[in-house]
Amino acid sequence: MAERGAVKLIANNKKAYHDYFIEDKYEAGIELFGTEVKSLRMGRCSIKEAFIQVNGNEVFIEHMHISPYEKGNIMNKDPLRTRKLLLHRREIMKLTGQVVQKGYTIVPLRVYFKGSLVKVEIGLARGKKLYDKRADIAKKDMRREAERELKIRLR
């Protein structure tokens, strides 16, 4: 049995960190049906193509793929259906203001279980230019090379 505050990662969006500067992070609940939760417990989720939209005072995640539960019957829902995210009104208003005024976008970063609840970590993000991506790749290569040199010296 999972502990109350234990975090178990289901899906991670590494591409978001490559394509965007993440300015701020929020934790949101997600509105799901029973067979979707069972499928998530088996780790059947992808958020690579997912994005988040704000409609009025509600936030939705679109194109989040949750595979249908094998043992489910007619209770299975569409794998790519739009799902509602659960945030406080203040957080929604803050996100809406940032997206409209400063040109930010909202991206899903990871999906995880927090105790028995399914949570989505969303990030307020600003798009990277091509030269920013190249600089990040160069930094990563330099760090990897330095770690390799250090590992060889320690032997």
XYZ file of C-alpha atoms in Angstrom:
155
model
C 0.000 0.000 0.000
C 1.370 3.397 -0.986
C 2.065 5.988 1.674
C -0.034 9.120 1.763
C 2.661 11.496 0.441
C 4.570 9.004 -1.709
C 5.185 10.099 -5.305
C 5.255 7.523 -8.115
C 6.116 8.873 -11.570
C 3.878 7.735 -14.446
C 4.970 9.907 -17.398
C 7.639 12.541 -17.932
C 7.862 15.183 -20.677
C 11.582 15.631 -21.385
C 10.810 17.375 -24.667
C 9.221 20.292 -22.783
C 12.529 21.087 -21.064
C 14.274 20.998 -24.455
C 11.756 23.233 -26.243
C 10.870 25.714 -23.457
C 12.276 27.740 -20.577
C 10.114 26.681 -17.611
C 9.402 29.803 -15.547
C 6.958 28.482 -12.944
C 5.485 25.107 -11.960
C 2.043 24.187 -10.633
C 0.528 20.955 -9.354
C -2.947 20.177 -10.674
C -5.395 17.379 -10.082
C -6.973 15.716 -13.086
C -10.559 14.577 -13.635
C -10.483 10.878 -14.630
C -12.760 7.853 -14.868
C -12.109 4.554 -13.067
C -10.701 2.603 -16.002
C -8.323 5.490 -16.799
C -6.914 5.344 -13.278
C -6.413 1.579 -13.590
C -4.577 2.104 -16.868
C -2.388 4.794 -15.246
C -1.509 2.402 -12.418
C -0.092 0.124 -15.123
C 1.964 3.061 -16.473
C 0.077 3.466 -19.766
C 0.276 7.205 -20.359
C 1.989 9.609 -22.767
C 2.154 13.404 -22.592
C 4.633 14.026 -25.413
C 2.086 15.723 -27.706
C -0.119 17.065 -24.916
C -0.849 20.752 -24.385
C -2.958 22.786 -22.009
C -5.726 25.263 -22.825
C -7.555 27.738 -20.629
C -11.253 28.185 -21.467
C -12.867 30.815 -19.278
C -12.277 29.754 -15.676
C -11.409 26.146 -16.519
C -8.153 24.481 -17.571
C -8.066 21.457 -19.883
C -5.320 19.102 -21.021
C -5.624 17.933 -24.606
C -3.956 15.078 -26.515
C -2.843 13.317 -23.328
C -2.903 9.654 -24.328
C -4.110 7.152 -21.714
C -4.309 3.679 -23.253
C -7.622 1.854 -22.768
C -7.702 -0.581 -19.856
C -7.520 -4.143 -21.238
C -10.032 -5.615 -18.791
C -12.411 -2.677 -19.169
C -15.439 -3.033 -21.407
C -17.831 -0.280 -22.450
C -16.543 1.802 -19.529
C -13.344 2.622 -21.460
C -13.173 6.203 -22.682
C -11.504 7.725 -25.746
C -7.708 7.621 -25.158
C -7.180 11.190 -26.437
C -10.228 12.866 -24.910
C -9.984 16.318 -23.340
C -9.593 16.118 -19.573
C -10.268 18.848 -17.030
C -7.470 19.958 -14.706
C -8.288 20.954 -11.151
C -6.614 24.164 -9.983
C -7.518 26.949 -7.567
C -9.221 29.958 -9.122
C -6.284 32.224 -8.141
C -3.848 29.948 -9.981
C -6.065 29.875 -13.077
C -6.335 33.678 -13.111
C -2.566 34.041 -12.707
C -1.900 31.582 -15.549
C -4.434 33.287 -17.805
C -2.858 36.694 -17.184
C 0.646 35.434 -17.973
C -0.452 33.647 -21.165
C -2.392 36.651 -22.487
C 0.012 39.471 -21.543
C 3.496 38.013 -21.795
C 3.010 35.372 -24.468
C 3.769 32.368 -22.303
C 2.361 28.908 -22.919
C 1.357 26.163 -20.479
C 2.852 22.689 -20.930
C 2.461 19.438 -18.968
C 5.768 18.363 -17.405
C 4.950 15.095 -15.658
C 2.096 12.885 -14.479
C 2.415 11.084 -11.155
C 0.576 9.504 -8.259
C 0.694 11.445 -4.994
C -0.603 8.923 -2.533
C -3.701 7.590 -4.293
C -4.381 10.759 -6.317
C -3.259 11.385 -9.900
C -1.513 14.743 -10.290
C -0.159 16.646 -13.287
C 2.739 19.057 -12.935
C 2.253 21.900 -15.387
C 4.734 24.600 -16.239
C 4.404 28.184 -17.364
C 6.854 28.182 -20.252
C 8.509 30.515 -22.712
C 9.625 29.094 -26.056
C 13.309 28.626 -26.835
C 14.914 29.831 -30.029
C 17.101 27.482 -32.070
C 20.321 29.056 -30.764
C 19.134 28.530 -27.158
C 18.592 24.835 -27.867
C 22.057 24.554 -29.426
C 23.633 26.251 -26.402
C 21.872 23.832 -24.044
C 23.076 20.841 -26.070
C 26.644 22.204 -26.004
C 26.506 22.673 -22.202
C 25.176 19.143 -21.762
C 27.961 17.722 -23.957
C 30.623 19.633 -22.008
C 29.235 18.395 -18.672
C 29.105 14.814 -19.952
C 32.710 15.050 -21.216
C 33.900 16.469 -17.874
C 32.180 13.651 -15.976
C 33.795 11.103 -18.297
C 37.262 12.634 -17.686
C 36.686 12.627 -13.925
C 35.594 8.983 -14.039
C 38.755 8.001 -15.966
C 41.006 9.869 -13.469
C 39.390 8.146 -10.467
C 40.265 4.699 -11.784
